Every structure is written in structure tokens, then in C-alpha cells.
Amino acid sequence: MKVLVVGGGGREHALCWKLSQSPRVQRLYCAPGNGGISEVAELVPIGAEDLEGILKFVKEEAIDLTVVGPEAPLVRGLTDLLEGEGFRVFGPNKAASEIEGSKAFAKEFMRRHGIPTAPFVIFEDPEEAKSWIERSDKPLVVKASGLAAGKGTIVCDSAEEAIQAVDYIMVQRAFGEAGSKIVVEERLEGQELSYIAFCDGEDILPMSTSQDHKRLLDGDKGPNTGGMGAYSPVPFVSAELEKRIIREIMLPAVRGLKQEGRPYKGVLYAGLMIDRDGNPWVLEFNCRFGDPETQPLLVRMQGDILEVMLACIEGRLAELQIGWDPSPAVCVVMASRGYPGPYEKGKEIRGLETLEGMPDVWVFHAGTVKRDNRYLTSGGRVLGVTAKGRDLREAIRKAYEAVSRIHWEGAHYRKDIGHKGLNEAWPS
Ligand code: AMP
Ligand code: GLY
């Protein structure tokens, strides 16, 4: 089969790496890809949001399966466009992707289907939002309803901050049209967990558990980022909690979407908060794999991911099972100086060759380009250094040993990725 992966981040590198192991994949392309992906796939210079450009390439090359990594092309209807011309796509269509594309839709959907989520109000008028906030006595979170590249959520410590957040999103339009509607919701406390499942419109096949580290600095300090590292599995998730997540969240979501005429095929990612009493709450749904959660998940996933993707498209998920290597995996993200604000680019990355032959260590590239056999930084998140170990402690040690061999000027990474998982008890 000829397979095209759309996207160019660490998630897409991990997907290309995994797909390249499928005996059924004869040619693998990635649009636009990155420096590291060029080692496992043929790069195609088409942007992930150039829907017409992707359709043209899929037609010209007679691509058998297109796998869409990021949310933006899904929400804009890439799946509908390609399927409309008779091509197979792994990724939900526009109507189903609204679960991520509109937070207002997602919250009202959860309310309709009794899926646990923080109490909320939706506003289209900034003055109404502000006067509601002035009357509220709860800690709040203000969210742009539309897509904002993961930056549209502001967790507030006071009513003044929440009012500023309304101005920033709705009046200054920091995220453009995405801020024409907002969700204001109660702030929840607890541990975040990523729960990601394959879906075929009817059934789900969950991946193993994973946990992201969203803040820039050690100890969960500093601004939110796209994710500074992840590990899998998460030891404090009991079998009982997982059953509840499936029963109270994942199945009602997939069945609810079907019932509302938006059958969901692809990967559904629930960003959860587990409260002090162990109850799961949905912070958000995403219509795609997590980045960086995919990196540690895929190095643990056994079997052929292509078969799972085809089963999703063909509605055969109930026949399948996925095996998970019990060895934990950790991914440490190395980022450019300045990220998540404006960051430096074009720095030469040194030391990657010293990792060759290190067992159970993988470097997934995100913002890199390859020039004359050298890798240069080109994005905020640059590398996802991933390792697997007999236990989490060993996986962490191996990942950081690999990180210590990689250098560029201004490289930044957290030193505590995975530490929350070292304790089987609930971390505080
Ligand atoms: P979202 O854009 O909804 O994924 O939110 C991004 C991040 O903001 C989440 O990963 C959480 O860290 C935080 N967050 C979102 N909603 C809430 C909430 N209701 N309470 C506390 N933190 C939240
Ligand atoms: N790691 C967070 C996300 O993919 O949205």
C-alpha cells in the first residue's frame, strides 16, 4: 500500500516510524514532514493545511491510505474532501471533528449525554461574560471556543484575571475568529491524564494510559505549552478507574456522536482531570493522537498499526486487540530557547550520532530540517527523546542519558518528566 501521513511534528515522526514497520506499507510519504521523518518516509513539500494540494497529490500518486496527524486539516474537512473523491482516510470527518473544533459544541454535547465535565457557561458577548464573572465566586477557566493551536485556554487565579482573559480572547481577538465565542468553566483540581482510543464509529479500542507535562518548567511551573514530555503507562490508574473512563466517557461520547449523525472514526483523545476522590472529568476532547503522548505510546504498542487504522475505517474494531509492552516509556521534549513564545531557529543540533546503537532509545523529530547531512532547529518543540526501560525509573534514566548527549545553543528541557509516575499513590 501507498500511505501518506499529513503533518510534521514529533507525533507524525512516531506515526511514520510505526507505519514503516508494517509489512503492507510499500511506500510511505509525509507532507510536509521534518528532518527526522526524511529517514523513514519520502517528504512531500505540501503544508498540512493545504487541503487542495493534498488532494492533488493523493490523486496523482493513487495513495491507498491518508493518515491525518494534526487537528486543523480534520476540522477544516480534509477527510470529507478525500473521501468524497473515493480515497481512504484515517481521521474523523468535519462533523465528527467538531468535538475538538468547537469547545462550545463539545461542552453542550457532554451535557446532553451526561459525560462528566466542569460546569460552564457559553458567551458570545464580552460584557455579558464579564458581568457573569463578577458575580461568580469560583476559580475559573476561560477558553476560546475555536481552534487556537492549543493556546486558547487561560486558567485564572482571580476574577480580575478571568476578565482580562475575556478581553484578550474576545476583544483583542488574540486567536482571531476562534475567540468570537468563549466557554467559561469552573476550574478543576487534580491529576491530568490522557486517554486515547481508536474508534470505528461504534466500538472503541483503547490505547494504554499516558500523562503529558503541559507546563514549561519543572514542578509544573511556567506557561502552558503543547507538551514538554509524556510517559506511559500511568501507574496510578487502576483497572477500576479505566473501566469508569470507558463506561462514563469514551463509550457515551462515541455512541452520542453516532446518535447525533456524526459517527466518529479515527482516534478520540480525552484530556481528563482525575479529582482527589478519583473521579474522572473531561477537560477537552481532541480528534487526533496526542503530541507528545504518541511517542511513548507507539514504542510500547505491539502489532501493526496499519491494521488497526483500516479496521477503524471499515468498522471492524471489535475483532481486534492491541498488545502493550509492559515496559514503561518516557519522552522528554527538547525545545528551542524562547518557546512557547517567539523562539530561535537555525541552530545546529549536535550529538545525535552518539545515540546510534543505544538500545530502546528513539529520537523523534519535531521542529527540525536536514541540510547537507546536518540537522538544524526549525520549530519550538525540536526533539522528543524517547526511551523504554524495565521500569519507569530506568526509562527515565535512559531518556535523560540520551538527552545529555544532544546539544544546540539554547536547548531547553524539563528535568522531571515521568517523576509523577514513580509513586503508585496519587501524586499531590
Ligand atoms: P484545553 O485547551 O481545554 O485542553 O485546556 C488546556 C489545559 O488547561 C489543560 O490541559 C489543563 O491543564 C488546563 N485546563 C483546562 N480546563 C481546565 C479546568 N476546567 N480546570 C483546570 N484546568 C483546566
Ligand atoms: N499533548 C497535548 C495534546 O496533544 O493536545
Short mmCIF file of C-alpha atoms and ligand atoms in Angstrom, two decimals:
data_model
loop_
_atom_site.label_atom_id
_atom_site.label_comp_id
_atom_site.label_asym_id
_atom_site.label_seq_id
_atom_site.Cartn_x
_atom_site.Cartn_y
_atom_site.Cartn_z
CA MET A 1 0.00 0.00 0.00
CA LYS A 2 0.97 3.61 -0.54
CA VAL A 3 0.44 5.59 2.64
CA LEU A 4 0.58 9.36 3.17
CA VAL A 5 0.95 10.86 6.66
CA VAL A 6 -0.14 14.50 6.95
CA GLY A 7 1.75 16.69 9.45
CA GLY A 8 5.29 17.40 10.50
CA GLY A 9 5.69 17.12 14.26
CA GLY A 10 7.01 14.57 16.73
CA ARG A 11 3.67 12.74 16.66
CA GLU A 12 3.93 12.33 12.89
CA HIS A 13 7.53 11.09 13.16
CA ALA A 14 6.38 8.42 15.62
CA LEU A 15 3.45 7.51 13.32
CA CYS A 16 5.77 7.25 10.28
CA TRP A 17 8.24 5.15 12.29
CA LYS A 18 5.47 2.76 13.35
CA LEU A 19 3.80 2.61 9.92
CA SER A 20 7.16 1.96 8.25
CA GLN A 21 7.27 -1.36 10.17
CA SER A 22 4.04 -2.61 8.60
CA PRO A 23 4.71 -5.34 6.04
CA ARG A 24 1.81 -3.95 3.99
CA VAL A 25 3.28 -0.47 3.57
CA GLN A 26 5.26 -0.37 0.33
CA ARG A 27 5.71 3.40 0.07
CA LEU A 28 5.40 5.93 2.82
CA TYR A 29 5.11 9.68 2.24
CA CYS A 30 4.81 12.54 4.70
CA ALA A 31 3.53 16.07 3.95
CA PRO A 32 5.36 18.21 4.90
CA GLY A 33 7.34 16.07 7.40
CA ASN A 34 10.57 17.21 9.03
CA GLY A 35 14.29 16.44 9.09
CA GLY A 36 13.94 13.23 11.08
CA ILE A 37 10.93 11.94 9.17
CA SER A 38 13.01 12.05 5.98
CA GLU A 39 14.84 8.97 7.34
CA VAL A 40 11.68 6.81 7.25
CA ALA A 41 9.38 8.45 4.67
CA GLU A 42 9.58 10.45 1.45
CA LEU A 43 8.89 14.10 2.22
CA VAL A 44 6.30 15.91 0.13
CA PRO A 45 6.52 19.73 0.24
CA ILE A 46 2.81 20.35 0.86
CA GLY A 47 1.58 22.06 4.03
CA ALA A 48 -0.74 20.11 6.34
CA GLU A 49 -3.45 22.75 5.82
CA ASP A 50 -3.19 22.89 2.03
CA LEU A 51 -6.23 20.67 1.52
CA GLU A 52 -6.37 21.06 -2.26
CA GLY A 53 -2.63 20.38 -2.55
CA ILE A 54 -3.02 17.17 -0.54
CA LEU A 55 -5.98 16.02 -2.66
CA LYS A 56 -3.97 16.63 -5.85
CA PHE A 57 -1.03 14.59 -4.51
CA VAL A 58 -3.31 11.75 -3.32
CA LYS A 59 -4.85 11.57 -6.80
CA GLU A 60 -1.55 11.75 -8.68
CA GLU A 61 0.10 9.07 -6.57
CA ALA A 62 -3.04 6.96 -6.09
CA ILE A 63 -2.49 6.93 -2.33
CA ASP A 64 -4.26 3.99 -0.65
CA LEU A 65 -4.49 5.50 2.83
CA THR A 66 -4.02 9.04 4.17
CA VAL A 67 -3.34 9.34 7.91
CA VAL A 68 -4.01 12.82 9.27
CA GLY A 69 -1.94 13.89 12.31
CA PRO A 70 -3.00 17.43 13.33
CA GLU A 71 -6.47 18.75 14.14
CA ALA A 72 -6.62 21.74 11.80
CA PRO A 73 -6.97 19.84 8.49
CA LEU A 74 -9.51 17.47 10.10
CA VAL A 75 -11.63 20.31 11.44
CA ARG A 76 -11.47 22.00 8.02
CA GLY A 77 -12.73 18.86 6.30
CA LEU A 78 -9.73 17.08 4.75
CA THR A 79 -11.35 13.69 5.38
CA ASP A 80 -14.60 14.76 3.67
CA LEU A 81 -12.65 16.11 0.69
CA LEU A 82 -10.60 12.94 0.17
CA GLU A 83 -13.45 10.52 0.93
CA GLY A 84 -15.65 12.46 -1.47
CA GLU A 85 -13.20 11.50 -4.23
CA GLY A 86 -13.18 7.87 -3.15
CA PHE A 87 -9.94 7.80 -1.10
CA ARG A 88 -9.43 6.15 2.29
CA VAL A 89 -8.57 8.38 5.24
CA PHE A 90 -7.71 7.68 8.87
CA GLY A 91 -9.12 10.63 10.82
CA PRO A 92 -12.66 11.84 11.61
CA ASN A 93 -14.68 13.93 9.17
CA LYS A 94 -15.57 17.56 9.68
CA ALA A 95 -18.80 16.95 11.58
CA ALA A 96 -17.17 14.48 13.99
CA SER A 97 -14.04 16.66 14.44
CA GLU A 98 -16.21 19.43 15.83
CA ILE A 99 -15.72 17.68 19.17
CA GLU A 100 -12.30 19.44 19.15
CA GLY A 101 -13.01 22.27 16.68
CA SER A 102 -15.70 23.87 18.84
CA LYS A 103 -15.35 23.77 22.62
CA ALA A 104 -18.88 25.18 22.87
CA PHE A 105 -20.19 22.21 20.85
CA ALA A 106 -18.10 19.75 22.92
CA LYS A 107 -19.34 21.11 26.25
CA GLU A 108 -23.01 21.12 25.20
CA PHE A 109 -22.57 17.63 23.73
CA MET A 110 -21.18 16.41 27.06
CA ARG A 111 -24.09 17.99 28.90
CA ARG A 112 -26.60 16.31 26.55
CA HIS A 113 -25.00 12.91 27.11
CA GLY A 114 -24.27 13.12 30.82
CA ILE A 115 -20.48 13.00 30.35
CA PRO A 116 -18.75 14.45 33.44
CA THR A 117 -17.21 17.86 32.73
CA ALA A 118 -16.77 21.11 34.69
CA PRO A 119 -19.92 23.31 34.96
CA PHE A 120 -19.77 26.01 32.27
CA VAL A 121 -21.45 28.93 30.53
CA ILE A 122 -21.01 29.95 26.87
CA PHE A 123 -20.80 33.62 25.86
CA GLU A 124 -20.82 35.49 22.57
CA ASP A 125 -20.79 38.92 24.17
CA PRO A 126 -17.75 40.04 26.23
CA GLU A 127 -19.75 42.39 28.50
CA GLU A 128 -22.15 39.60 29.46
CA ALA A 129 -19.21 37.32 30.17
CA LYS A 130 -17.55 39.94 32.40
CA SER A 131 -20.64 40.69 34.42
CA TRP A 132 -21.24 36.95 34.92
CA ILE A 133 -17.63 36.53 36.10
CA GLU A 134 -18.01 39.44 38.56
CA ARG A 135 -20.93 37.63 40.17
CA SER A 136 -19.14 34.26 40.34
CA ASP A 137 -17.15 33.20 43.39
CA LYS A 138 -15.44 30.14 41.89
CA PRO A 139 -11.96 29.82 40.34
CA LEU A 140 -12.50 29.90 36.57
CA VAL A 141 -11.00 28.89 33.25
CA VAL A 142 -11.69 30.94 30.11
CA LYS A 143 -11.46 29.20 26.72
CA ALA A 144 -11.71 30.38 23.14
CA SER A 145 -14.28 28.07 21.57
CA GLY A 146 -12.49 27.63 18.23
CA LEU A 147 -9.08 26.19 17.37
CA ALA A 148 -6.19 28.23 18.75
CA ALA A 149 -3.20 25.92 18.25
CA GLY A 150 -3.51 24.70 21.85
CA LYS A 151 -3.16 28.22 23.29
CA GLY A 152 -6.78 29.29 23.64
CA THR A 153 -7.26 28.21 27.27
CA ILE A 154 -6.49 30.57 30.15
CA VAL A 155 -6.53 29.10 33.67
CA CYS A 156 -7.27 32.03 36.01
CA ASP A 157 -6.36 32.65 39.64
CA SER A 158 -8.82 35.51 40.21
CA ALA A 159 -11.89 37.21 38.75
CA GLU A 160 -9.65 40.06 37.51
CA GLU A 161 -7.57 37.55 35.54
CA ALA A 162 -10.71 35.98 34.10
CA ILE A 163 -11.97 39.40 32.99
CA GLN A 164 -8.59 40.12 31.36
CA ALA A 165 -8.79 36.74 29.64
CA VAL A 166 -12.20 37.69 28.18
CA ASP A 167 -10.70 40.92 26.82
CA TYR A 168 -7.68 39.12 25.43
CA ILE A 169 -9.74 36.46 23.65
CA MET A 170 -12.92 38.33 22.66
CA VAL A 171 -11.95 41.99 22.36
CA GLN A 172 -8.30 41.92 21.29
CA ARG A 173 -9.09 38.74 19.33
CA ALA A 174 -5.72 37.17 20.24
CA PHE A 175 -6.82 33.96 18.48
CA GLY A 176 -8.84 35.62 15.72
CA GLU A 177 -12.27 34.19 14.95
CA ALA A 178 -11.66 31.31 17.39
CA GLY A 179 -12.48 33.87 20.10
CA SER A 180 -15.87 35.00 18.83
CA LYS A 181 -17.40 32.55 21.32
CA ILE A 182 -15.97 31.54 24.69
CA VAL A 183 -16.54 28.87 27.28
CA VAL A 184 -16.14 29.95 30.91
CA GLU A 185 -15.93 26.96 33.22
CA GLU A 186 -15.12 26.01 36.78
CA ARG A 187 -11.51 25.27 37.48
CA LEU A 188 -10.92 21.66 38.49
CA GLU A 189 -8.10 20.35 40.66
CA GLY A 190 -6.36 17.01 40.39
CA GLN A 191 -4.13 14.98 38.12
CA GLU A 192 -4.36 15.22 34.35
CA LEU A 193 -4.49 12.05 32.31
CA SER A 194 -4.58 11.45 28.56
CA TYR A 195 -6.95 8.71 27.47
CA ILE A 196 -6.71 7.90 23.79
CA ALA A 197 -8.76 5.31 21.89
CA PHE A 198 -9.19 4.08 18.35
CA CYS A 199 -12.84 4.35 17.23
CA ASP A 200 -14.72 2.86 14.30
CA GLY A 201 -17.96 4.81 14.67
CA GLU A 202 -19.41 2.26 17.09
CA ASP A 203 -16.73 0.48 19.12
CA ILE A 204 -13.53 1.66 20.73
CA LEU A 205 -10.12 0.07 21.20
CA PRO A 206 -8.28 2.00 23.91
CA MET A 207 -4.57 2.67 23.85
CA SER A 208 -2.58 2.37 27.07
CA THR A 209 -2.69 5.31 29.51
CA SER A 210 -0.33 8.28 29.28
CA GLN A 211 0.35 11.56 31.00
CA ASP A 212 1.60 14.77 29.44
CA HIS A 213 3.55 17.57 31.18
CA LYS A 214 1.98 20.76 29.85
CA ARG A 215 3.90 23.42 31.75
CA LEU A 216 7.26 24.71 30.53
CA LEU A 217 9.21 24.36 33.78
CA ASP A 218 9.96 21.69 36.38
CA GLY A 219 7.37 21.16 39.08
CA ASP A 220 4.55 22.18 36.69
CA LYS A 221 5.56 25.84 36.78
CA GLY A 222 5.61 28.44 33.99
CA PRO A 223 3.31 28.85 30.98
CA ASN A 224 1.33 26.08 29.28
CA THR A 225 2.97 24.56 26.19
CA GLY A 226 1.96 21.96 23.63
CA GLY A 227 3.55 19.41 25.99
CA MET A 228 7.09 19.12 27.35
CA GLY A 229 7.15 15.35 27.79
CA ALA A 230 5.00 12.31 28.40
CA TYR A 231 5.18 8.81 29.78
CA SER A 232 3.16 5.62 29.56
CA PRO A 233 1.63 3.72 31.32
CA VAL A 234 0.39 5.83 34.25
CA PRO A 235 0.71 3.60 37.34
CA PHE A 236 -1.92 5.29 39.48
CA VAL A 237 -4.72 4.49 37.01
CA SER A 238 -6.42 1.40 38.40
CA ALA A 239 -8.32 -1.10 36.28
CA GLU A 240 -11.47 0.18 38.01
CA LEU A 241 -10.77 3.80 37.00
CA GLU A 242 -10.10 2.72 33.42
CA LYS A 243 -13.44 0.89 33.34
CA ARG A 244 -15.19 4.04 34.54
CA ILE A 245 -13.45 6.16 31.88
CA ILE A 246 -14.65 3.76 29.19
CA ARG A 247 -18.17 3.41 30.61
CA GLU A 248 -18.82 7.02 31.64
CA ILE A 249 -16.83 8.92 29.00
CA MET A 250 -15.50 7.13 25.93
CA LEU A 251 -18.49 4.95 25.02
CA PRO A 252 -21.12 7.65 25.70
CA ALA A 253 -19.05 10.01 23.51
CA VAL A 254 -18.78 7.63 20.56
CA ARG A 255 -22.40 6.47 20.86
CA GLY A 256 -23.63 10.04 21.35
CA LEU A 257 -21.80 11.23 18.23
CA LYS A 258 -23.29 8.37 16.23
CA GLN A 259 -26.75 9.10 17.56
CA GLU A 260 -26.38 12.75 16.54
CA GLY A 261 -25.47 11.77 12.99
CA ARG A 262 -21.72 12.36 13.34
CA PRO A 263 -20.21 8.85 13.53
CA TYR A 264 -16.66 9.13 14.82
CA LYS A 265 -13.92 7.17 13.05
CA GLY A 266 -10.33 7.76 13.99
CA VAL A 267 -8.61 8.49 17.26
CA LEU A 268 -10.51 10.13 20.11
CA TYR A 269 -8.38 11.69 22.81
CA ALA A 270 -9.97 12.65 26.11
CA GLY A 271 -7.95 15.10 28.18
CA LEU A 272 -9.08 14.21 31.71
CA MET A 273 -8.76 15.59 35.19
CA ILE A 274 -8.85 12.94 37.90
CA ASP A 275 -10.04 14.63 41.08
CA ARG A 276 -8.91 13.92 44.63
CA ASP A 277 -11.64 11.32 45.07
CA GLY A 278 -10.55 9.50 41.92
CA ASN A 279 -13.41 10.68 39.70
CA PRO A 280 -12.66 11.40 36.01
CA TRP A 281 -13.77 14.72 34.40
CA VAL A 282 -13.31 15.71 30.76
CA LEU A 283 -11.31 18.92 30.23
CA GLU A 284 -11.41 18.57 26.46
CA PHE A 285 -11.75 16.13 23.60
CA ASN A 286 -9.22 16.07 20.77
CA CYS A 287 -9.88 14.49 17.39
CA ARG A 288 -6.34 13.14 16.94
CA PHE A 289 -3.38 11.50 18.64
CA GLY A 290 -1.66 13.48 21.42
CA ASP A 291 1.71 15.06 20.92
CA PRO A 292 3.96 14.05 22.75
CA GLU A 293 1.86 11.17 24.20
CA THR A 294 2.03 9.28 20.88
CA GLN A 295 5.80 8.91 21.13
CA PRO A 296 5.89 6.79 24.33
CA LEU A 297 2.62 5.04 23.37
CA LEU A 298 3.82 3.85 19.98
CA VAL A 299 7.15 2.48 21.20
CA ARG A 300 5.07 0.27 23.55
CA MET A 301 2.34 -0.68 21.07
CA GLN A 302 2.69 -4.18 19.62
CA GLY A 303 1.43 -5.29 16.24
CA ASP A 304 0.65 -3.47 13.03
CA ILE A 305 -0.90 -0.01 13.44
CA LEU A 306 -1.96 -0.04 9.79
CA GLU A 307 -4.31 -2.97 10.51
CA VAL A 308 -5.88 -1.05 13.38
CA MET A 309 -6.36 2.04 11.22
CA LEU A 310 -8.00 0.03 8.44
CA ALA A 311 -10.27 -1.69 10.98
CA CYS A 312 -11.42 1.76 12.20
CA ILE A 313 -12.30 2.80 8.67
CA GLU A 314 -14.06 -0.49 7.90
CA GLY A 315 -15.94 -0.77 11.20
CA ARG A 316 -14.13 -3.96 12.30
CA LEU A 317 -12.55 -2.76 15.54
CA ALA A 318 -14.46 -5.28 17.69
CA GLU A 319 -12.38 -8.07 16.06
CA LEU A 320 -9.05 -6.59 17.13
CA GLN A 321 -6.88 -6.39 20.22
CA ILE A 322 -3.71 -4.44 20.85
CA GLY A 323 -0.81 -5.77 22.89
CA TRP A 324 1.19 -3.35 25.02
CA ASP A 325 4.79 -3.91 26.04
CA PRO A 326 4.64 -3.75 29.86
CA SER A 327 7.96 -1.85 29.86
CA PRO A 328 7.27 1.85 30.54
CA ALA A 329 8.37 4.52 28.06
CA VAL A 330 9.24 8.17 28.58
CA CYS A 331 9.55 11.01 26.06
CA VAL A 332 11.48 14.15 27.04
CA VAL A 333 10.83 17.11 24.74
CA MET A 334 13.79 19.34 23.92
CA ALA A 335 12.67 22.82 22.86
CA SER A 336 14.16 25.99 21.42
CA ARG A 337 15.06 28.94 23.62
CA GLY A 338 12.02 31.24 23.82
CA TYR A 339 9.35 28.53 23.32
CA PRO A 340 6.31 28.76 23.83
CA GLY A 341 6.84 32.44 22.90
CA PRO A 342 8.84 33.54 19.82
CA TYR A 343 11.80 31.17 19.58
CA GLU A 344 15.18 30.83 17.92
CA LYS A 345 15.68 28.79 14.75
CA GLY A 346 18.52 27.51 12.59
CA LYS A 347 20.72 26.16 15.41
CA GLU A 348 22.79 23.10 14.53
CA ILE A 349 21.88 20.02 16.57
CA ARG A 350 24.95 18.04 17.61
CA GLY A 351 25.48 14.63 19.17
CA LEU A 352 22.64 12.66 17.54
CA GLU A 353 25.12 10.18 16.04
CA THR A 354 26.33 9.25 19.55
CA LEU A 355 22.93 7.65 20.21
CA GLU A 356 23.21 5.11 17.42
CA GLY A 357 23.20 1.61 18.86
CA MET A 358 21.69 2.69 22.20
CA PRO A 359 19.01 0.02 22.74
CA ASP A 360 15.42 1.11 23.30
CA VAL A 361 16.14 4.78 22.62
CA TRP A 362 14.42 6.73 19.82
CA VAL A 363 14.71 10.38 18.88
CA PHE A 364 11.51 11.62 17.26
CA HIS A 365 11.99 14.93 15.48
CA ALA A 366 9.50 17.80 15.57
CA GLY A 367 10.90 21.20 14.51
CA THR A 368 13.99 20.14 12.53
CA VAL A 369 15.21 20.39 8.96
CA LYS A 370 18.01 18.40 7.35
CA ARG A 371 20.59 20.39 5.35
CA ASP A 372 23.80 18.88 3.94
CA ASN A 373 23.56 15.98 6.35
CA ARG A 374 23.22 18.26 9.36
CA TYR A 375 20.08 18.80 11.40
CA LEU A 376 19.03 22.36 12.21
CA THR A 377 16.30 23.53 14.58
CA SER A 378 13.23 24.98 12.87
CA GLY A 379 10.44 24.90 15.45
CA GLY A 380 9.55 25.46 19.11
CA ARG A 381 9.48 21.83 20.13
CA VAL A 382 12.51 20.29 18.41
CA LEU A 383 13.04 16.68 19.54
CA GLY A 384 11.18 14.06 21.57
CA VAL A 385 13.87 11.87 23.12
CA THR A 386 12.12 8.61 23.97
CA ALA A 387 13.33 5.56 25.90
CA LYS A 388 11.86 2.35 27.22
CA GLY A 389 13.06 0.58 30.36
CA ARG A 390 12.30 -2.42 32.59
CA ASP A 391 10.65 0.03 34.95
CA LEU A 392 9.80 3.72 34.82
CA ARG A 393 12.92 4.70 36.73
CA GLU A 394 15.12 3.00 34.15
CA ALA A 395 13.18 4.52 31.24
CA ILE A 396 13.64 7.99 32.76
CA ARG A 397 17.37 7.39 33.31
CA LYS A 398 17.88 6.20 29.72
CA ALA A 399 15.89 9.08 28.22
CA TYR A 400 17.91 11.66 30.16
CA GLU A 401 21.20 9.95 29.35
CA ALA A 402 20.30 10.31 25.67
CA VAL A 403 19.23 13.94 26.20
CA SER A 404 22.60 14.70 27.82
CA ARG A 405 24.37 13.71 24.59
CA ILE A 406 22.36 16.11 22.40
CA HIS A 407 23.29 19.79 22.16
CA TRP A 408 22.37 23.02 20.49
CA GLU A 409 22.63 26.56 21.69
CA GLY A 410 19.69 27.44 23.92
CA ALA A 411 18.15 23.95 24.14
CA HIS A 412 15.61 23.73 26.98
CA TYR A 413 14.01 20.68 28.56
CA ARG A 414 12.33 19.72 31.81
CA LYS A 415 14.33 17.59 34.22
CA ASP A 416 11.34 15.91 35.90
CA ILE A 417 9.44 14.15 33.12
CA GLY A 418 7.85 10.96 34.44
CA HIS A 419 8.57 11.68 38.11
CA LYS A 420 4.87 11.85 38.97
CA GLY A 421 4.61 8.22 37.93
CA LEU A 422 7.34 6.98 40.29
CA ASN A 423 4.83 6.87 43.12
CA GLU A 424 1.99 4.41 42.84
CA ALA A 425 -0.01 6.53 45.23
CA TRP A 426 -1.87 9.59 43.98
CA PRO A 427 0.64 12.39 43.48
CA SER A 428 -0.39 15.61 45.21
P1 AMP B 1 -7.83 22.66 26.91
O1 AMP B 1 -7.49 23.70 25.90
O2 AMP B 1 -9.25 22.59 27.26
O3 AMP B 1 -7.20 21.36 26.60
O4 AMP B 1 -7.01 23.05 28.22
C1 AMP B 1 -5.61 23.13 28.21
C2 AMP B 1 -5.11 22.90 29.61
O5 AMP B 1 -5.71 23.86 30.50
C3 AMP B 1 -5.49 21.56 30.19
O6 AMP B 1 -4.59 20.56 29.83
C4 AMP B 1 -5.43 21.86 31.66
O7 AMP B 1 -4.09 21.89 32.12
C5 AMP B 1 -5.98 23.26 31.74
N1 AMP B 1 -7.44 23.24 31.96
C6 AMP B 1 -8.43 23.24 31.03
N2 AMP B 1 -9.65 23.24 31.60
C7 AMP B 1 -9.45 23.21 32.92
C8 AMP B 1 -10.31 23.18 34.07
N3 AMP B 1 -11.65 23.21 33.95
N4 AMP B 1 -9.74 23.19 35.28
C9 AMP B 1 -8.39 23.19 35.44
N5 AMP B 1 -7.54 23.22 34.42
C10 AMP B 1 -8.04 23.22 33.16
N1 GLY B 2 -0.28 16.77 24.44
C1 GLY B 2 -1.43 17.54 24.32
C2 GLY B 2 -2.10 17.47 23.04
O1 GLY B 2 -1.71 16.73 22.15
O2 GLY B 2 -3.10 18.17 22.85
#
